[in-house]
Amino acid sequence: MSTDPQAHPVLVVDFGAQYAQLIARRVREAGVYSEVVPHTAGAAMLAREPAAIVLSGGPSSVYADGAPTLDPALLTAGVPVFGLCYGFQAMAAALGGEVQRTGLSEYGATPMDVTDPQSTLFTGQPEAQSVWMSHGDAVTSAPQGLRVTASTPGAPVAAFEDDERKLYGVQWHPEVLHTTFGQRQLENFLRRGAGLTAQWNAGSIVAEQVRRIREQVGADRVLCGLSGGVDSSVAAALVQRAVGDQLTCVFVDHGLLRQGEAEQVETDFVEATGVDLVVVDAADTFLAALAGVADPEEKRKIIGREFIRAFERAARDIVADHAGDPGDPGVPGGQEHPGGPERSDQSDHPVKHLVQGTLYPDVVESGGGAGAANIKSHHNVGGLPDDLQFSLVEPLRDLFKDEVRQVGLELGVPEGIVWRQPFPGPGLAIRVVGAVTRERLDILRAADAIAREELTKAGLDREIWQCPVVLLADVRSVGVQGDGRSYGHPIVLRPVSSEDAMTADWTRVPYDTLAAISTRITNEVPEVNRVVLDVTSKPPGTIEWE
């Protein structure tokens, strides 16, 4: 049997749920690898040999025309199945139970009574609980062979299970924190119902990715696009662990960075890891390509293209620099490298591979996840050119941000980098709403530096997931500065709290801190005369404004 924790995943079947990715995260928190797949995959998903299947919620009624359907084959294949909300109702309907609109809808926190405390899902839990409901329909009759294990005022059949067939279901959302014992119920399904053990952790991720990287890369040279953020830094550290000095990190200074970031990359990360770093000054090239472009999708695609072109130029330079170099680490005829496979002289090898810090949310939001809608193209997913000359190495592609941080700590990446707030690869270009110019970047850079300094001073760096500072470049408002009329730009503060960037809420920053940020920005950045606060959650808004 494979020792790869990803070989037999728990598949989260997405019926259009708001929380499908959150379910996958909760499964991983229980130490089991999971992936999101569309309901349209049907029985074909069984070819993945899943260890278990979780059916997500969804906005539809199971009896409505065009509603997502559940392939009954998933319930008879012997694979443990756990239905949540809509998934619970779809199970009931597929197995011959009854689902009806009873007129007793339940939304939000709802009292639930466990009617079988010794059941697989509820063992070790109190009989009276609070669960998070969101349903207008209800299962009114459980399918034959499934015993009812819980009820609520609006759903007499609120949970059922059949240990013999390994089928389980609940009407509520155990994945959300508002369901008090939700994680325990999910873990009971995984451990007691499906018989799975916790194998997915930072150590197992590192071991498996090192194996995969060595298998993909072989003796070739590798480039890594290093931004200094946690994603690219952890990806670089993973690849270095796998292939050592076959890796060269390329830091592209595209002129879209925040204040002090270039210096941080050239000192802190290099000192901590000892990686071979090449710095490419491409600010003029990027700004010329972005001139006059205001559409955020077009910006991302331009930046993705220019990144790749910069890496291609760097690759040619690296090959030229190593050609005939007696100090090349590949020259000593087939010596075993401590971090990688046996190699022969590779001084004339082209650079074939490009490392990127692509994360699972990047893939999902760019429409690359199974059944996902394209919310926005990430520069490292939807913005890559068609004539890409590299094979991509993406060791973090299956990971959420919190998992990336744990992997970084496992690899010894400095905590200052691991816990750094996320910063988008396209940089400040997507935080200038409007066309990008040097002047506008300088304005935003100054305002951003003040906001970060004050948030750090207030001790909020760990509490706030991310705080984009946005310049509304094409908007001006009247103000009073220096006893005179001003006509300046507004700056938007967007502090958010999140676990994985799939969902987020605005952070309640103390008023004194907000006042200090606003006062300093309007005093120290003369082009700005107004600072506003974005209090939108995700959804409906995204974290970045663009």
Coordinates of C-alpha atoms in Angstrom, one line a residue:
M1 CA 0.0 0.0 0.0
S2 CA 1.3 3.5 -0.8
T3 CA 2.8 5.5 2.0
D4 CA 1.9 8.7 0.1
P5 CA -0.9 10.4 2.2
Q6 CA -2.3 11.8 -1.1
A7 CA -2.6 8.4 -2.8
H8 CA -6.1 7.8 -1.4
P9 CA -7.6 11.2 -0.7
V10 CA -10.9 12.1 0.9
L11 CA -12.9 13.6 -1.9
V12 CA -15.1 16.6 -1.0
V13 CA -17.9 16.6 -3.6
D14 CA -18.9 20.2 -4.3
F15 CA -22.7 20.7 -4.9
G16 CA -22.2 24.5 -5.2
A17 CA -21.4 25.0 -1.5
Q18 CA -20.0 28.2 -0.1
Y19 CA -17.9 26.1 2.2
A20 CA -16.6 23.3 0.0
Q21 CA -12.9 24.4 0.4
L22 CA -13.5 24.9 4.2
I23 CA -14.7 21.3 4.4
A24 CA -11.4 20.2 2.7
R25 CA -9.4 22.2 5.2
R26 CA -11.2 20.7 8.2
V27 CA -10.5 17.2 6.9
R28 CA -6.8 18.2 6.6
E29 CA -6.8 19.6 10.1
A30 CA -7.8 16.1 11.1
G31 CA -4.6 14.8 9.5
V32 CA -6.1 13.4 6.4
Y33 CA -5.5 14.7 2.8
S34 CA -8.5 15.9 0.9
E35 CA -9.4 17.5 -2.4
V36 CA -12.5 19.2 -3.8
V37 CA -14.1 17.6 -6.9
P38 CA -17.3 18.7 -8.8
H39 CA -20.5 16.7 -8.4
T40 CA -20.5 16.3 -12.2
A41 CA -17.6 13.8 -11.9
G42 CA -20.1 11.2 -10.7
A43 CA -18.9 7.6 -10.3
A44 CA -15.8 8.5 -12.3
M45 CA -14.3 9.9 -9.1
L46 CA -14.1 6.3 -7.8
A47 CA -11.1 5.8 -10.1
R48 CA -9.2 7.9 -7.7
E49 CA -9.6 5.2 -5.1
P50 CA -10.8 7.6 -2.4
A51 CA -10.4 6.7 1.2
A52 CA -13.8 8.4 1.9
I53 CA -16.2 10.8 0.3
V54 CA -17.8 13.9 1.9
L55 CA -20.9 15.4 0.2
S56 CA -21.0 19.2 0.6
G57 CA -23.9 21.5 1.1
G58 CA -25.4 23.6 -1.7
P59 CA -28.1 26.2 -2.5
S60 CA -30.5 24.0 -4.4
S61 CA -33.5 21.9 -3.5
V62 CA -32.9 18.2 -4.3
Y63 CA -36.3 17.9 -6.1
A64 CA -36.0 21.1 -8.2
D65 CA -35.4 21.0 -11.9
G66 CA -31.8 21.1 -12.8
A67 CA -30.6 20.5 -9.2
P68 CA -27.3 18.8 -8.8
T69 CA -27.7 15.0 -8.5
L70 CA -25.9 12.4 -6.6
D71 CA -24.7 9.3 -8.5
P72 CA -26.1 6.4 -6.5
A73 CA -23.0 4.4 -7.4
L74 CA -21.1 6.5 -4.9
L75 CA -23.2 5.1 -2.1
T76 CA -22.9 1.4 -3.1
A77 CA -19.1 1.3 -3.8
G78 CA -18.2 0.4 -0.2
V79 CA -16.5 3.8 0.2
P80 CA -17.4 5.6 3.5
V81 CA -19.7 8.6 2.7
F82 CA -20.6 11.6 4.9
G83 CA -23.4 13.9 3.6
L84 CA -23.7 17.5 4.9
C85 CA -26.7 19.7 4.5
Y86 CA -27.7 19.4 0.8
G87 CA -25.4 16.3 0.6
F88 CA -27.4 14.8 3.4
Q89 CA -30.7 15.4 1.6
A90 CA -29.2 14.1 -1.7
M91 CA -28.2 10.9 0.1
A92 CA -31.6 10.5 1.6
A93 CA -33.3 11.0 -1.8
A94 CA -30.9 8.6 -3.6
L95 CA -31.5 5.9 -1.0
G96 CA -35.2 6.1 -1.1
G97 CA -35.9 8.4 1.8
E98 CA -38.2 11.5 1.6
V99 CA -37.2 15.1 1.4
Q100 CA -39.9 17.8 1.6
R101 CA -40.4 21.5 2.1
T102 CA -42.0 21.5 5.5
G103 CA -42.3 25.2 6.1
L104 CA -40.0 24.9 9.1
S105 CA -36.8 26.4 7.8
E106 CA -33.7 26.7 10.0
Y107 CA -30.9 29.2 9.6
G108 CA -28.0 30.0 11.9
A109 CA -27.4 28.6 15.4
T110 CA -30.0 25.9 16.1
P111 CA -30.4 23.6 19.1
M112 CA -29.9 19.9 18.3
D113 CA -30.7 16.8 20.4
V114 CA -28.6 13.6 20.0
T115 CA -31.0 10.7 20.1
D116 CA -28.3 8.0 20.0
P117 CA -25.3 9.1 22.1
Q118 CA -23.4 5.9 21.3
S119 CA -23.6 6.4 17.6
T120 CA -20.5 6.7 15.5
L121 CA -20.7 10.4 14.8
F122 CA -21.8 11.5 18.3
T123 CA -19.9 9.3 20.7
G124 CA -18.2 11.3 23.5
Q125 CA -20.4 14.4 23.0
P126 CA -23.2 16.0 25.0
E127 CA -26.8 15.1 24.0
A128 CA -27.7 18.8 23.7
Q129 CA -25.7 20.8 21.2
S130 CA -25.8 24.0 19.0
V131 CA -25.3 23.4 15.3
W132 CA -25.2 25.8 12.3
M133 CA -28.2 25.2 10.0
S134 CA -29.0 26.6 6.6
H135 CA -32.0 24.7 5.1
G136 CA -35.5 25.2 3.8
D137 CA -36.1 21.5 3.0
A138 CA -35.9 18.6 5.4
V139 CA -35.6 14.9 5.4
T140 CA -39.0 13.7 6.6
S141 CA -38.4 10.0 6.3
A142 CA -35.0 8.3 6.6
P143 CA -34.1 5.7 4.0
Q144 CA -34.5 2.0 5.0
G145 CA -31.5 0.7 7.0
L146 CA -30.3 4.1 8.2
R147 CA -31.1 4.8 11.8
V148 CA -31.9 8.4 12.9
T149 CA -29.4 9.7 15.5
A150 CA -30.3 13.4 16.0
S151 CA -33.2 15.8 15.6
T152 CA -33.9 19.6 15.7
P153 CA -37.2 21.5 16.0
G154 CA -37.4 21.9 12.2
A155 CA -35.8 18.6 11.2
P156 CA -36.9 15.4 13.1
V157 CA -34.5 13.5 10.9
A158 CA -31.4 15.7 11.4
A159 CA -28.8 12.9 11.2
F160 CA -28.6 9.3 10.3
E161 CA -26.0 6.5 9.9
D162 CA -25.5 2.9 8.8
D163 CA -22.2 1.5 10.1
E164 CA -22.5 -1.6 7.9
R165 CA -22.6 0.4 4.7
K166 CA -20.5 3.2 6.2
L167 CA -23.0 5.8 5.3
Y168 CA -23.5 8.9 7.5
G169 CA -25.2 12.3 7.2
V170 CA -26.1 15.4 9.1
Q171 CA -28.5 18.3 8.2
W172 CA -26.1 21.0 9.5
H173 CA -22.7 22.3 8.7
P174 CA -20.1 20.7 10.9
E175 CA -17.3 22.5 9.1
V176 CA -18.1 25.9 10.5
L177 CA -16.9 27.0 13.9
H178 CA -20.5 27.9 15.0
T179 CA -21.3 24.1 15.2
T180 CA -19.8 23.5 18.6
F181 CA -18.8 19.9 18.1
G182 CA -18.5 20.0 14.3
Q183 CA -14.9 19.1 14.1
R184 CA -15.4 16.2 16.5
Q185 CA -18.2 14.9 14.4
L186 CA -16.0 15.1 11.2
E187 CA -13.1 13.4 13.0
N188 CA -15.5 10.7 14.3
F189 CA -16.5 10.0 10.7
L190 CA -12.9 9.8 9.5
R191 CA -11.6 7.7 12.4
R192 CA -14.5 5.6 13.5
G193 CA -16.6 5.5 10.3
A194 CA -13.9 5.4 7.7
G195 CA -11.0 3.9 9.8
L196 CA -8.5 6.5 8.7
T197 CA -5.5 7.6 10.7
A198 CA -3.8 11.0 10.8
Q199 CA -0.9 10.9 8.3
W200 CA -1.1 14.3 6.7
N201 CA 1.2 16.7 8.6
A202 CA 4.1 19.1 7.9
G203 CA 6.6 16.3 8.1
S204 CA 4.8 14.0 5.7
I205 CA 4.2 16.9 3.3
V206 CA 7.9 17.7 3.2
A207 CA 9.0 14.1 2.7
E208 CA 6.5 13.5 -0.1
Q209 CA 7.2 16.7 -1.9
V210 CA 11.0 16.2 -1.7
R211 CA 10.4 12.8 -3.4
R212 CA 8.2 14.3 -6.1
I213 CA 10.6 17.2 -6.8
R214 CA 13.6 14.9 -7.2
E215 CA 11.6 12.6 -9.5
Q216 CA 10.5 15.6 -11.7
V217 CA 13.8 17.5 -11.7
G218 CA 16.4 14.8 -11.9
A219 CA 19.8 16.4 -12.6
D220 CA 18.5 19.5 -14.3
R221 CA 19.0 23.0 -13.1
V222 CA 16.0 24.8 -11.5
L223 CA 14.9 28.4 -11.2
C224 CA 12.7 29.7 -8.5
G225 CA 10.8 33.0 -8.7
L226 CA 11.4 34.4 -5.3
S227 CA 9.3 37.3 -4.1
G228 CA 10.3 37.2 -0.4
G229 CA 6.8 36.3 0.6
V230 CA 6.0 33.1 2.5
D231 CA 4.8 31.1 -0.5
S232 CA 7.8 31.5 -2.7
S233 CA 10.2 31.3 0.2
V234 CA 8.7 28.0 1.4
A235 CA 8.6 26.6 -2.1
A236 CA 12.3 27.6 -2.6
A237 CA 13.2 26.0 0.7
L238 CA 11.4 22.8 -0.3
V239 CA 13.2 22.6 -3.6
Q240 CA 16.6 23.3 -2.0
R241 CA 15.9 20.5 0.5
A242 CA 15.3 18.2 -2.5
V243 CA 18.0 19.2 -5.0
G244 CA 20.4 21.5 -3.2
D245 CA 22.5 23.8 -5.4
Q246 CA 20.8 22.7 -8.6
L247 CA 18.5 25.6 -7.6
T248 CA 19.0 29.2 -8.4
C249 CA 16.5 31.7 -7.0
V250 CA 15.7 34.7 -9.2
F251 CA 14.3 37.8 -7.5
V252 CA 12.6 40.0 -10.1
D253 CA 12.4 43.6 -8.8
H254 CA 9.5 44.7 -11.0
G255 CA 9.2 48.1 -9.4
L256 CA 5.9 47.1 -7.8
L257 CA 7.2 46.1 -4.4
R258 CA 6.5 47.7 -1.0
Q259 CA 9.1 49.8 0.8
G260 CA 12.1 47.8 1.9
E261 CA 11.1 44.5 0.4
A262 CA 13.9 44.2 -2.1
E263 CA 16.5 44.7 0.7
Q264 CA 14.7 42.1 2.9
V265 CA 14.9 39.5 0.1
E266 CA 18.6 40.1 -0.6
T267 CA 19.6 39.9 3.1
D268 CA 17.2 38.0 5.4
F269 CA 16.3 35.1 3.2
V270 CA 19.7 34.6 1.7
E271 CA 21.3 34.7 5.1
A272 CA 18.8 32.2 6.5
T273 CA 18.9 29.7 3.7
G274 CA 22.2 30.2 1.8
V275 CA 20.4 29.9 -1.5
D276 CA 22.0 31.1 -4.7
L277 CA 20.2 34.4 -5.6
V278 CA 20.2 36.4 -8.8
V279 CA 18.5 39.8 -8.7
V280 CA 16.9 41.1 -11.9
D281 CA 16.1 44.8 -12.1
A282 CA 13.1 44.9 -14.5
A283 CA 11.2 47.9 -13.2
D284 CA 11.4 49.8 -16.4
T285 CA 10.2 46.8 -18.5
F286 CA 7.2 46.1 -16.3
L287 CA 6.1 49.7 -16.0
A288 CA 6.4 50.2 -19.8
A289 CA 4.2 47.1 -20.3
L290 CA 1.6 48.3 -17.8
A291 CA 1.5 51.8 -19.2
G292 CA -2.2 52.9 -19.5
V293 CA -3.6 49.6 -18.5
A294 CA -6.4 49.9 -15.9
D295 CA -8.2 46.5 -16.2
P296 CA -7.1 44.3 -13.3
E297 CA -7.3 41.0 -15.3
E298 CA -5.1 42.5 -18.1
K299 CA -2.7 43.8 -15.4
R300 CA -2.3 40.3 -14.0
K301 CA -1.8 38.7 -17.4
I302 CA 0.8 41.3 -18.4
I303 CA 2.7 40.8 -15.1
G304 CA 2.6 37.0 -15.4
R305 CA 4.0 37.3 -19.0
E306 CA 6.8 39.7 -18.0
F307 CA 7.7 37.5 -15.0
I308 CA 8.2 34.5 -17.3
R309 CA 10.2 36.6 -19.8
A310 CA 12.4 37.8 -17.0
F311 CA 13.0 34.2 -15.8
E312 CA 13.7 33.1 -19.4
R313 CA 16.4 35.8 -19.7
A314 CA 17.8 34.8 -16.3
A315 CA 17.9 31.2 -17.3
R316 CA 20.0 32.0 -20.4
D317 CA 22.4 34.0 -18.3
I318 CA 22.7 31.3 -15.7
V319 CA 23.5 28.7 -18.4
A320 CA 26.1 31.0 -19.9
D321 CA 27.7 31.7 -16.5
H322 CA 28.0 28.0 -15.7
A323 CA 29.3 26.9 -19.2
G324 CA 32.8 25.6 -18.7
D325 CA 33.0 26.8 -15.1
P326 CA 35.3 24.4 -13.2
G327 CA 33.5 25.4 -10.0
D328 CA 30.2 24.2 -11.3
P329 CA 28.7 21.8 -8.7
G330 CA 27.7 19.3 -11.4
V331 CA 31.3 18.8 -12.8
P332 CA 32.7 16.4 -10.2
G333 CA 31.6 13.3 -12.3
G334 CA 28.6 11.8 -10.7
Q335 CA 29.3 12.5 -7.0
E336 CA 26.2 12.0 -4.8
H337 CA 24.7 15.4 -3.9
P338 CA 23.5 15.5 -0.3
G339 CA 20.1 16.9 -1.2
G340 CA 19.5 15.3 -4.6
P341 CA 20.1 12.5 -7.0
E342 CA 23.4 11.4 -8.5
R343 CA 24.5 13.8 -11.3
S344 CA 27.0 14.0 -14.1
D345 CA 28.4 17.1 -15.7
Q346 CA 25.5 19.4 -16.4
S347 CA 27.3 22.6 -17.3
D348 CA 25.6 22.6 -20.7
H349 CA 22.2 21.7 -19.5
P350 CA 19.5 24.3 -20.1
V351 CA 17.3 25.4 -17.2
K352 CA 14.2 23.4 -17.7
H353 CA 12.2 24.0 -14.6
L354 CA 10.6 27.0 -12.9
V355 CA 9.5 26.8 -9.2
Q356 CA 6.4 28.8 -8.2
G357 CA 4.7 29.2 -4.9
T358 CA 1.2 28.5 -6.3
L359 CA -1.3 27.6 -3.6
Y360 CA -4.6 25.6 -3.7
P361 CA -6.7 28.8 -3.3
D362 CA -4.8 30.3 -6.3
V363 CA -5.8 27.3 -8.4
V364 CA -9.4 27.3 -7.3
E365 CA -9.9 31.1 -7.8
S366 CA -8.3 31.0 -11.2
G367 CA -10.8 28.3 -12.3
G368 CA -8.1 25.6 -12.2
G369 CA -9.7 23.7 -9.4
A370 CA -12.2 21.0 -10.3
G371 CA -15.5 22.6 -11.1
A372 CA -14.3 26.0 -10.0
A373 CA -15.4 29.3 -11.5
N374 CA -12.8 31.8 -12.6
I375 CA -13.0 34.5 -9.9
K376 CA -9.7 36.1 -10.9
S377 CA -6.6 34.9 -12.7
H378 CA -3.6 34.7 -10.4
H379 CA -0.4 35.8 -12.2
N380 CA 1.1 32.3 -11.6
V381 CA -1.9 30.4 -12.8
G382 CA -4.2 32.1 -15.3
G383 CA -1.6 34.7 -16.4
L384 CA 1.1 32.5 -17.8
P385 CA 2.0 32.7 -21.5
D386 CA 1.0 29.9 -23.8
D387 CA 4.6 29.5 -25.1
L388 CA 6.0 28.9 -21.6
Q389 CA 9.5 27.4 -21.9
F390 CA 9.7 25.9 -18.5
S391 CA 8.2 22.8 -16.8
L392 CA 6.6 24.2 -13.6
V393 CA 7.5 22.8 -10.2
E394 CA 4.7 23.7 -7.8
P395 CA 5.3 21.9 -4.5
L396 CA 2.6 24.0 -2.7
R397 CA -0.1 23.6 -5.3
D398 CA -2.2 21.3 -3.1
L399 CA -1.8 23.4 0.1
F400 CA -3.7 26.0 2.0
K401 CA -1.8 29.0 3.5
D402 CA -1.8 27.6 7.1
E403 CA -0.3 24.4 5.8
V404 CA 2.4 26.3 4.0
R405 CA 3.3 28.1 7.2
Q406 CA 3.7 24.8 9.0
V407 CA 5.8 23.4 6.2
G408 CA 8.0 26.5 6.4
L409 CA 8.6 26.1 10.1
E410 CA 9.4 22.4 9.5
L411 CA 12.0 23.4 7.0
G412 CA 13.6 26.1 9.3
V413 CA 12.4 29.1 7.3
P414 CA 12.8 32.1 9.6
E415 CA 9.6 33.0 11.5
G416 CA 9.7 36.6 10.3
I417 CA 9.2 35.2 6.7
V418 CA 6.8 32.4 7.7
W419 CA 4.4 34.7 9.5
R420 CA 4.7 37.6 7.0
Q421 CA 1.4 38.9 5.8
P422 CA 0.5 37.6 2.3
F423 CA 1.5 40.0 -0.5
P424 CA 0.3 39.3 -4.1
G425 CA 2.8 38.4 -6.7
P426 CA 1.6 41.3 -9.0
G427 CA 2.5 43.6 -6.1
L428 CA 1.2 47.1 -5.8
A429 CA 0.0 47.1 -9.4
I430 CA -3.3 45.5 -8.3
R431 CA -3.5 47.8 -5.3
V432 CA -3.5 50.8 -7.7
V433 CA -7.1 50.9 -8.9
G434 CA -6.5 52.5 -12.3
A435 CA -3.5 52.8 -14.5
V436 CA -0.1 52.2 -12.9
T437 CA 2.5 55.0 -12.9
R438 CA 5.7 55.6 -11.0
E439 CA 4.1 58.5 -9.2
R440 CA 1.1 56.5 -8.1
L441 CA 3.3 53.7 -6.9
D442 CA 5.3 56.1 -4.8
I443 CA 2.2 57.5 -3.2
L444 CA 0.9 54.0 -2.4
R445 CA 4.3 52.8 -1.2
A446 CA 4.5 55.6 1.3
A447 CA 1.0 55.1 2.6
D448 CA 1.4 51.3 2.8
A449 CA 4.6 51.7 4.8
I450 CA 2.9 53.9 7.4
A451 CA 0.0 51.5 7.8
R452 CA 2.3 48.5 8.3
E453 CA 4.4 50.4 10.8
E454 CA 1.4 51.4 12.9
L455 CA -0.2 47.9 12.8
T456 CA 3.1 46.4 13.9
K457 CA 3.4 49.0 16.7
A458 CA -0.1 48.0 17.9
G459 CA 0.9 44.4 18.0
L460 CA -1.6 43.3 15.4
D461 CA 0.6 41.5 12.9
R462 CA -0.6 38.0 13.9
E463 CA -4.2 39.0 14.4
I464 CA -4.5 40.5 11.0
W465 CA -4.2 38.1 8.1
Q466 CA -3.6 40.8 5.6
C467 CA -4.1 44.5 5.2
P468 CA -4.0 45.7 1.6
V469 CA -3.6 49.4 1.3
V470 CA -5.4 50.6 -1.9
L471 CA -5.0 53.8 -3.9
L472 CA -8.0 54.9 -5.9
A473 CA -5.9 56.5 -8.5
D474 CA -8.7 57.8 -10.7
V475 CA -10.8 59.2 -7.8
R476 CA -10.2 62.5 -6.2
S477 CA -12.0 64.3 -3.4
V478 CA -12.0 67.8 -1.9
G479 CA -10.2 68.2 1.4
V480 CA -8.6 70.9 3.6
Q481 CA -4.9 70.7 4.1
G482 CA -2.7 73.5 5.4
D483 CA -5.7 75.9 5.7
G484 CA -6.3 75.5 2.0
R485 CA -8.4 73.5 -0.4
S486 CA -6.9 70.2 -1.5
Y487 CA -8.0 67.8 -4.2
G488 CA -6.3 64.6 -3.4
H489 CA -6.6 60.8 -3.7
P490 CA -8.4 58.6 -1.2
I491 CA -6.6 55.6 0.4
V492 CA -8.5 52.5 1.4
L493 CA -7.5 50.3 4.3
R494 CA -8.6 46.7 3.9
P495 CA -7.6 44.8 7.2
V496 CA -9.0 41.2 7.1
S497 CA -8.8 38.1 9.3
S498 CA -8.8 34.7 7.7
E499 CA -7.5 31.1 8.1
D500 CA -6.8 30.3 4.4
A501 CA -8.0 33.3 2.3
M502 CA -11.0 31.3 0.9
T503 CA -13.2 33.2 3.3
A504 CA -12.4 36.3 5.3
D505 CA -13.9 39.0 7.6
W506 CA -12.8 42.5 8.1
T507 CA -10.6 43.0 11.2
R508 CA -11.9 45.2 14.0
V509 CA -8.8 47.4 14.3
P510 CA -8.8 49.6 17.4
Y511 CA -10.0 53.1 16.7
D512 CA -6.8 54.6 18.1
T513 CA -4.7 52.6 15.6
L514 CA -6.9 53.6 12.7
A515 CA -6.7 57.2 13.8
A516 CA -2.9 57.1 13.9
I517 CA -2.7 55.5 10.4
S518 CA -5.1 58.1 9.0
T519 CA -3.4 61.1 10.6
R520 CA 0.1 60.0 9.5
I521 CA -0.9 59.2 5.9
T522 CA -2.7 62.5 5.4
N523 CA 0.1 64.4 7.1
E524 CA 3.1 62.6 5.5
V525 CA 1.7 61.8 2.0
P526 CA 0.7 65.1 0.5
E527 CA -1.2 63.6 -2.4
V528 CA -3.6 61.9 -0.1
N529 CA -6.4 63.8 1.8
R530 CA -8.8 61.0 2.8
V531 CA -8.4 57.5 4.4
V532 CA -11.4 55.1 4.4
L533 CA -12.0 51.7 5.8
D534 CA -13.3 48.7 3.9
V535 CA -15.7 46.6 6.1
T536 CA -16.7 44.0 3.5
S537 CA -16.3 40.3 4.2
K538 CA -15.3 37.6 1.6
P539 CA -17.6 36.7 0.1
P540 CA -19.1 38.9 -1.3
G541 CA -15.9 40.9 -1.8
T542 CA -12.4 39.5 -2.5
I543 CA -9.5 40.4 -0.3
E544 CA -7.7 42.5 -2.9
W545 CA -9.6 45.4 -4.5
E546 CA -7.9 45.4 -7.9

